[in-house]
Coordinates of C-alpha atoms and ligand atoms in Angstrom, one line a residue:
M1 CA -9.4 -24.6 -11.9
A2 CA -6.8 -23.8 -9.4
K3 CA -6.5 -23.2 -5.3
I4 CA -3.8 -20.7 -4.6
L5 CA -2.3 -20.5 -1.1
G6 CA -0.8 -16.5 -0.9
I7 CA 1.7 -15.8 2.0
E8 CA 2.5 -11.9 2.6
T9 CA 5.6 -11.2 5.3
S10 CA 7.1 -8.2 3.3
C11 CA 6.8 -5.8 6.4
D12 CA 5.0 -5.2 9.4
E13 CA 1.9 -8.0 8.6
T14 CA 1.6 -11.7 8.5
A15 CA -1.0 -12.5 6.1
A16 CA -2.3 -15.6 4.3
S17 CA -5.3 -16.4 1.8
V18 CA -6.6 -19.0 0.0
Y19 CA -7.7 -17.7 -3.5
D20 CA -9.9 -19.9 -5.9
D21 CA -9.8 -18.8 -9.6
K22 CA -13.1 -19.8 -9.9
K23 CA -15.1 -19.0 -6.8
G24 CA -12.8 -16.0 -5.6
I25 CA -11.3 -15.4 -2.3
L26 CA -12.2 -18.3 0.1
S27 CA -10.1 -16.8 3.0
S28 CA -7.7 -13.8 3.9
T29 CA -6.2 -13.8 7.3
I30 CA -3.9 -11.2 8.8
F31 CA -1.9 -10.2 12.0
S32 CA -1.1 -6.7 12.0
Q33 CA 1.6 -5.7 14.2
I34 CA 1.3 -1.9 14.3
D35 CA 0.8 -1.8 18.2
H36 CA 4.3 -3.6 18.2
H37 CA 5.5 -0.4 16.5
K38 CA 3.3 2.3 17.2
Y39 CA 5.2 4.2 19.7
F40 CA 8.5 4.1 17.5
G41 CA 6.6 6.3 14.7
G42 CA 7.9 3.5 12.4
V43 CA 8.5 -0.1 11.6
I44 CA 11.5 -1.6 13.5
P45 CA 12.9 -4.6 11.2
E46 CA 14.1 -6.6 14.2
I47 CA 10.8 -6.4 15.9
A48 CA 8.9 -7.1 12.5
S49 CA 11.0 -10.4 11.7
R50 CA 10.8 -11.9 14.9
S51 CA 6.9 -11.4 15.2
Q52 CA 6.8 -12.7 11.3
L53 CA 8.2 -15.9 13.0
E54 CA 5.7 -16.2 15.9
K55 CA 2.6 -15.6 13.8
I56 CA 3.3 -17.2 10.4
N57 CA 2.0 -20.7 11.3
P58 CA -1.0 -20.0 13.2
I59 CA -2.1 -17.4 10.5
I60 CA -1.8 -20.1 7.6
K61 CA -3.5 -22.7 9.6
E62 CA -6.4 -20.2 10.1
A63 CA -6.5 -19.1 6.4
L64 CA -6.7 -23.2 5.2
E65 CA -9.5 -23.6 7.9
Q66 CA -11.7 -20.4 7.2
A67 CA -11.5 -21.8 3.4
K68 CA -12.2 -25.4 4.4
V69 CA -9.5 -26.5 2.5
L70 CA -6.5 -28.9 3.4
L71 CA -2.8 -28.1 2.2
D72 CA -3.1 -31.4 0.0
D73 CA -6.3 -29.1 -1.9
I74 CA -3.9 -26.5 -2.6
D75 CA -2.1 -26.7 -6.6
A76 CA 0.3 -23.8 -5.8
I77 CA 2.0 -21.5 -3.1
A78 CA 2.4 -18.0 -3.9
V79 CA 5.0 -15.9 -1.8
T80 CA 6.4 -12.2 -1.6
N81 CA 9.9 -12.4 -2.1
K82 CA 9.9 -8.7 -2.9
P83 CA 10.3 -5.7 -2.1
G84 CA 10.3 -5.5 1.7
L85 CA 12.4 -6.0 4.9
P86 CA 14.8 -8.6 4.3
G87 CA 14.3 -10.3 7.8
S88 CA 10.4 -10.3 7.3
L89 CA 10.5 -11.8 3.7
L90 CA 12.8 -14.3 4.5
V91 CA 10.4 -15.7 7.0
G92 CA 7.6 -15.9 4.3
V93 CA 9.7 -17.4 1.8
C94 CA 11.5 -19.9 3.6
F95 CA 8.1 -21.0 5.0
A96 CA 6.9 -21.7 1.8
K97 CA 9.5 -23.4 0.3
S98 CA 9.4 -25.8 3.5
I99 CA 5.5 -26.4 2.8
A100 CA 6.3 -26.5 -1.0
W101 CA 9.0 -29.1 -0.4
A102 CA 7.0 -31.4 1.9
K103 CA 4.0 -31.4 0.1
N104 CA 5.4 -31.4 -3.2
K105 CA 3.5 -28.0 -4.6
K106 CA 4.7 -25.6 -6.8
I107 CA 5.9 -22.6 -5.6
I108 CA 5.6 -18.8 -7.0
G109 CA 7.5 -15.9 -6.1
I110 CA 5.4 -12.7 -6.1
N111 CA 6.4 -9.1 -6.3
H112 CA 4.6 -7.2 -3.8
L113 CA 4.0 -3.7 -5.9
E114 CA 2.5 -6.1 -8.6
A115 CA 0.2 -7.3 -6.4
H116 CA -0.9 -3.9 -5.2
A117 CA -1.2 -2.8 -8.8
F118 CA -3.6 -5.7 -9.6
S119 CA -5.5 -5.7 -6.4
A120 CA -8.3 -3.7 -7.7
L121 CA -9.3 -6.9 -10.0
L122 CA -9.9 -8.6 -6.6
E123 CA -13.2 -7.8 -6.5
N124 CA -14.0 -5.8 -9.7
D125 CA -14.3 -6.7 -13.5
I126 CA -12.1 -3.6 -14.8
E127 CA -11.6 -3.2 -18.7
F128 CA -8.0 -3.2 -19.8
P129 CA -6.1 -0.9 -20.2
F130 CA -6.3 0.8 -17.1
I131 CA -4.2 3.3 -15.1
C132 CA -3.4 2.4 -11.3
L133 CA -2.2 4.7 -8.8
T134 CA -0.6 2.6 -5.9
A135 CA 0.0 4.6 -2.8
S136 CA 1.3 3.2 0.3
G137 CA 4.0 3.3 3.2
G138 CA 6.7 2.0 0.8
H139 CA 5.8 3.1 -2.6
T140 CA 4.1 5.2 -4.8
S141 CA 3.8 4.4 -8.6
I142 CA 1.8 4.7 -11.6
Y143 CA 1.0 1.9 -13.6
L144 CA -0.6 1.1 -16.8
I145 CA -1.9 -2.1 -16.6
K146 CA -2.8 -3.7 -20.1
G147 CA -3.7 -7.3 -19.0
L148 CA -3.4 -9.7 -16.5
G149 CA 0.2 -9.7 -15.6
Q150 CA 0.9 -7.2 -18.6
Y151 CA 2.1 -3.7 -17.0
E152 CA 4.3 -1.0 -17.5
L153 CA 5.4 1.6 -15.1
L154 CA 4.8 5.1 -16.1
G155 CA 6.1 6.8 -13.0
Q156 CA 7.1 6.5 -9.2
T157 CA 8.5 8.3 -6.2
L158 CA 12.0 9.2 -6.6
D159 CA 12.2 9.6 -2.7
D160 CA 9.6 8.9 0.3
A161 CA 6.3 7.6 -0.7
S162 CA 3.0 9.3 0.0
G163 CA 2.2 6.9 2.8
E164 CA 5.6 7.8 4.7
A165 CA 4.7 11.5 4.2
F166 CA 1.5 11.0 6.4
D167 CA 3.7 9.0 8.8
K168 CA 6.3 11.5 9.0
V169 CA 4.1 14.7 9.4
A170 CA 2.2 12.8 11.9
K171 CA 5.6 11.8 13.7
M172 CA 6.3 15.2 13.8
M173 CA 3.1 16.4 15.7
N174 CA 3.7 13.4 18.2
C175 CA 0.9 11.4 17.0
P176 CA 1.3 7.5 16.6
Y177 CA 2.4 5.0 13.4
P178 CA 0.9 4.8 11.1
G179 CA 0.1 8.5 10.4
G180 CA -2.4 8.2 7.6
P181 CA -5.7 7.6 9.5
I182 CA -4.9 10.2 12.2
I183 CA -4.2 12.8 9.3
E184 CA -7.4 12.1 7.8
K185 CA -9.6 12.4 11.1
L186 CA -7.8 15.5 12.1
A187 CA -8.4 16.9 8.3
A188 CA -12.4 16.1 8.5
E189 CA -12.4 18.1 11.6
V190 CA -11.4 21.3 9.6
D191 CA -13.3 20.2 6.5
F192 CA -10.3 19.7 4.4
K193 CA -9.3 23.0 4.0
D194 CA -6.0 24.2 2.5
F195 CA -4.8 26.5 5.1
F196 CA -0.8 26.4 4.6
H197 CA -0.8 25.7 0.6
Y198 CA 2.3 23.4 0.9
P199 CA 4.3 23.3 -2.3
R200 CA 3.3 20.8 -5.3
N201 CA 6.1 19.8 -7.3
K202 CA 4.4 20.4 -10.6
G203 CA 6.5 19.0 -13.5
K204 CA 5.7 17.0 -16.7
K205 CA 6.9 13.7 -15.8
L206 CA 4.9 10.9 -14.2
D207 CA 7.4 10.7 -11.3
F208 CA 6.5 11.8 -7.6
S209 CA 8.5 13.3 -5.1
F210 CA 7.5 13.7 -1.3
S211 CA 10.3 14.2 0.6
G212 CA 10.8 18.1 -0.1
L213 CA 6.8 18.3 1.3
K214 CA 8.0 16.7 4.1
T215 CA 10.6 19.2 4.9
A216 CA 8.5 22.1 3.9
V217 CA 6.0 21.0 6.5
L218 CA 8.7 20.8 9.2
Y219 CA 10.2 24.1 8.4
D220 CA 6.9 25.4 8.5
L221 CA 6.2 24.2 11.9
V222 CA 9.6 25.6 12.9
K223 CA 8.9 29.2 11.8
K224 CA 5.3 28.6 13.7
D225 CA 7.3 27.7 17.1
A226 CA 5.6 24.8 17.2
Y227 CA 8.7 22.3 16.6
D228 CA 12.3 22.1 18.0
M229 CA 14.8 21.1 15.6
H230 CA 17.6 19.8 17.8
E231 CA 15.2 18.3 20.3
K232 CA 13.3 16.7 17.5
K233 CA 10.4 17.8 19.5
F234 CA 6.8 19.2 18.6
L235 CA 6.0 21.9 21.1
K236 CA 2.3 22.5 20.5
E237 CA 0.8 19.4 21.8
K238 CA -2.3 21.2 23.3
D239 CA -2.8 23.1 20.1
V240 CA -5.3 20.8 18.2
R241 CA -6.3 23.5 15.8
L242 CA -2.5 23.8 14.5
Q243 CA -2.4 19.9 14.1
Q244 CA -5.7 20.1 12.2
E245 CA -4.7 22.8 9.9
V246 CA -1.3 21.0 9.2
A247 CA -2.8 17.4 8.9
S248 CA -5.5 19.2 6.3
S249 CA -3.2 21.0 4.3
L250 CA -1.1 18.0 3.8
L251 CA -3.9 15.7 2.9
V252 CA -5.2 18.5 0.0
C253 CA -1.7 18.8 -1.0
I254 CA -1.0 15.0 -1.5
T255 CA -4.4 14.8 -3.5
D256 CA -3.5 17.5 -5.2
I257 CA -0.2 15.9 -6.5
F258 CA -1.9 12.8 -7.3
K259 CA -4.8 14.4 -9.4
Q260 CA -2.1 16.4 -11.2
K261 CA -0.2 13.0 -12.2
L262 CA -3.4 11.4 -13.3
E263 CA -4.1 14.2 -15.6
L264 CA -0.9 13.8 -17.2
A265 CA -1.2 9.8 -17.4
C266 CA -4.6 10.4 -18.9
K267 CA -3.1 12.5 -21.5
K268 CA -0.6 10.2 -22.3
H269 CA -2.8 7.4 -22.6
P270 CA -6.2 8.8 -23.7
E271 CA -7.3 5.0 -24.6
I272 CA -7.8 3.8 -21.1
K273 CA -11.5 3.4 -19.6
A274 CA -10.7 3.5 -15.8
I275 CA -8.5 4.4 -12.9
A276 CA -7.9 2.2 -10.0
M277 CA -6.2 3.3 -6.9
A278 CA -4.8 0.7 -4.6
G279 CA -2.3 0.6 -1.2
G280 CA -2.7 1.8 2.1
V281 CA -3.5 5.3 1.2
A282 CA -6.5 4.3 -0.8
C283 CA -8.0 4.0 2.3
N284 CA -8.7 7.6 2.7
K285 CA -12.1 8.7 2.0
Y286 CA -11.2 12.2 1.1
I287 CA -8.9 11.1 -1.7
K288 CA -11.4 8.4 -3.0
N289 CA -14.1 11.4 -3.1
Q290 CA -12.2 13.7 -4.9
L291 CA -10.8 10.8 -7.5
T292 CA -14.1 9.8 -8.0
T293 CA -15.0 13.3 -9.1
F294 CA -11.9 13.7 -11.1
C295 CA -12.8 10.8 -13.1
K296 CA -16.7 11.5 -13.6
K297 CA -15.8 14.5 -15.2
R298 CA -13.5 12.6 -17.6
S299 CA -16.2 10.0 -18.2
L300 CA -13.8 7.6 -16.6
Q301 CA -14.8 4.5 -14.0
F302 CA -12.9 4.8 -10.7
F303 CA -12.1 1.7 -8.7
T304 CA -10.4 0.8 -5.2
P305 CA -10.0 -2.5 -3.5
S306 CA -12.1 -2.5 -0.2
P307 CA -10.0 -1.1 2.5
K308 CA -8.9 -5.1 3.9
Y309 CA -7.2 -5.5 0.3
C310 CA -5.7 -1.6 0.1
T311 CA -3.2 -2.5 3.0
D312 CA -1.1 -5.2 2.5
N313 CA -2.7 -8.6 2.5
A314 CA -2.4 -11.9 1.1
A315 CA -5.4 -12.3 -1.0
M316 CA -3.7 -10.1 -3.7
I317 CA -0.8 -12.4 -3.8
A318 CA -2.7 -15.5 -3.8
F319 CA -4.8 -13.6 -7.1
V320 CA -1.5 -12.9 -9.0
G321 CA -0.4 -16.3 -8.2
A322 CA -3.5 -17.5 -9.9
Y323 CA -3.1 -16.3 -13.3
K324 CA 1.1 -16.8 -12.9
F325 CA -0.1 -20.5 -12.3
H326 CA -2.0 -20.5 -15.5
K327 CA 0.9 -18.9 -17.3
G328 CA 3.0 -21.9 -16.1
E329 CA 5.1 -19.0 -14.4
F330 CA 6.6 -21.0 -11.6
S331 CA 9.5 -20.7 -9.3
D332 CA 11.9 -23.0 -7.6
M333 CA 13.6 -24.3 -4.6
Y334 CA 16.2 -21.6 -5.2
L335 CA 13.7 -19.0 -4.9
D336 CA 15.4 -16.0 -3.1
I337 CA 14.2 -12.7 -1.3
L338 CA 14.9 -9.4 -3.2
E339 CA 15.9 -11.0 -6.7
Ligands
KG4_401 O1 -0.3 -0.9 1.9 P1 0.5 -0.6 3.2 O2 -0.7 -1.2 4.3 O3 1.6 -0.8 3.4 C1 2.4 -0.6 2.8 O4 2.9 -1.5 1.9 O5 3.5 0.3 2.8 O6 0.2 1.0 3.5 C2 0.4 1.6 4.6 C3 0.5 3.0 4.6 C4 0.8 3.8 5.7 O7 2.0 4.6 5.3 C5 -0.3 4.7 6.4 O8 -0.2 5.8 6.8 C6 -1.3 4.9 4.8 O9 -0.9 3.5 4.3 N1 -2.4 5.0 5.0 C7 -3.5 6.0 4.9 C8 -4.8 5.6 5.5 N2 -4.7 4.3 6.1 C9 -3.5 3.9 5.7 N3 -2.9 7.0 4.2 C10 -4.0 8.3 4.4 N4 -5.1 7.9 4.8 C11 -5.6 6.8 5.4 N5 -6.9 6.8 5.7
ZN402 ZN1 2.3 -2.8 0.3

């Protein structure tokens, strides 16, 4: 039996969680800085790390209190040490090392992407091997998950992440960060129709590319006299219909790209019984519905974590910490960020 304290500070969320490998998630607390970054259209690293410093102590305290455990009851501290914003990661790693030092606890450095890839297992039993699509603001990847901690990267984005495409197109239309939820809301208002048929980068490889899509939307807006390239300004703020049509076409396009890549991954790995999707973009109900149908047609099961475990959270960090604890995969006081 093991109780793991998970700490996540890789970007603009400060999160902590206590995970018990017998009882599951005992607590999961989070402070989101979205309000700090909203009007900049993206995360400002200096603001992010400053906020991490302010919140880390209260958020960890709250996680321990909610779980009704003391630091002394914890067997190990799992902390995200890569990838992410250096200033934000440093806060979590330094704090984790300080607690580990003071309380003589084991420390385990966690790869944030591995944690997303395994997050569907937090609430579900999924038969191995399965395919996991992780789609977030910073990453879009397809993994073959073979067992706890055993995974193979099948493909990833060569440029922008899919969540970033939502964020950047929303910004082009003067909508606040994060763009994904707003794009979903606007698209629902016009029934998820594909008005502009943006390009799908069809290829036989499992890698993604979303930067061309973002540029295609931009040029289309310019062509429609809706965007001024020099002023970097959206010119049709009152034209809600145009915003809805762009949002809907973008969402349908990105969903098609996901389906096309998952189709290729299934052909490559006919042994799989299930597909999972994780990361912030997996909160999207349209994408979830489409992938549920996609899986049903192929007699595959489909899993996503609950929305609070799709976006950045520390429960997934503690979960990976728990299986690494049992495998004896520990870090030491030399644990650094991004290594
Ligand atoms: O996993 P996450 O919280 O942070 C990263 O590790 O990046 O994901 C944030 C991303 C943002 O790009 C946001 O726009 C996107 O997830 N997102 C969504 C939705 N909710 C969040 N994208 C599409 N539809 C949503 N409903
Ligand atoms: Zn993430």
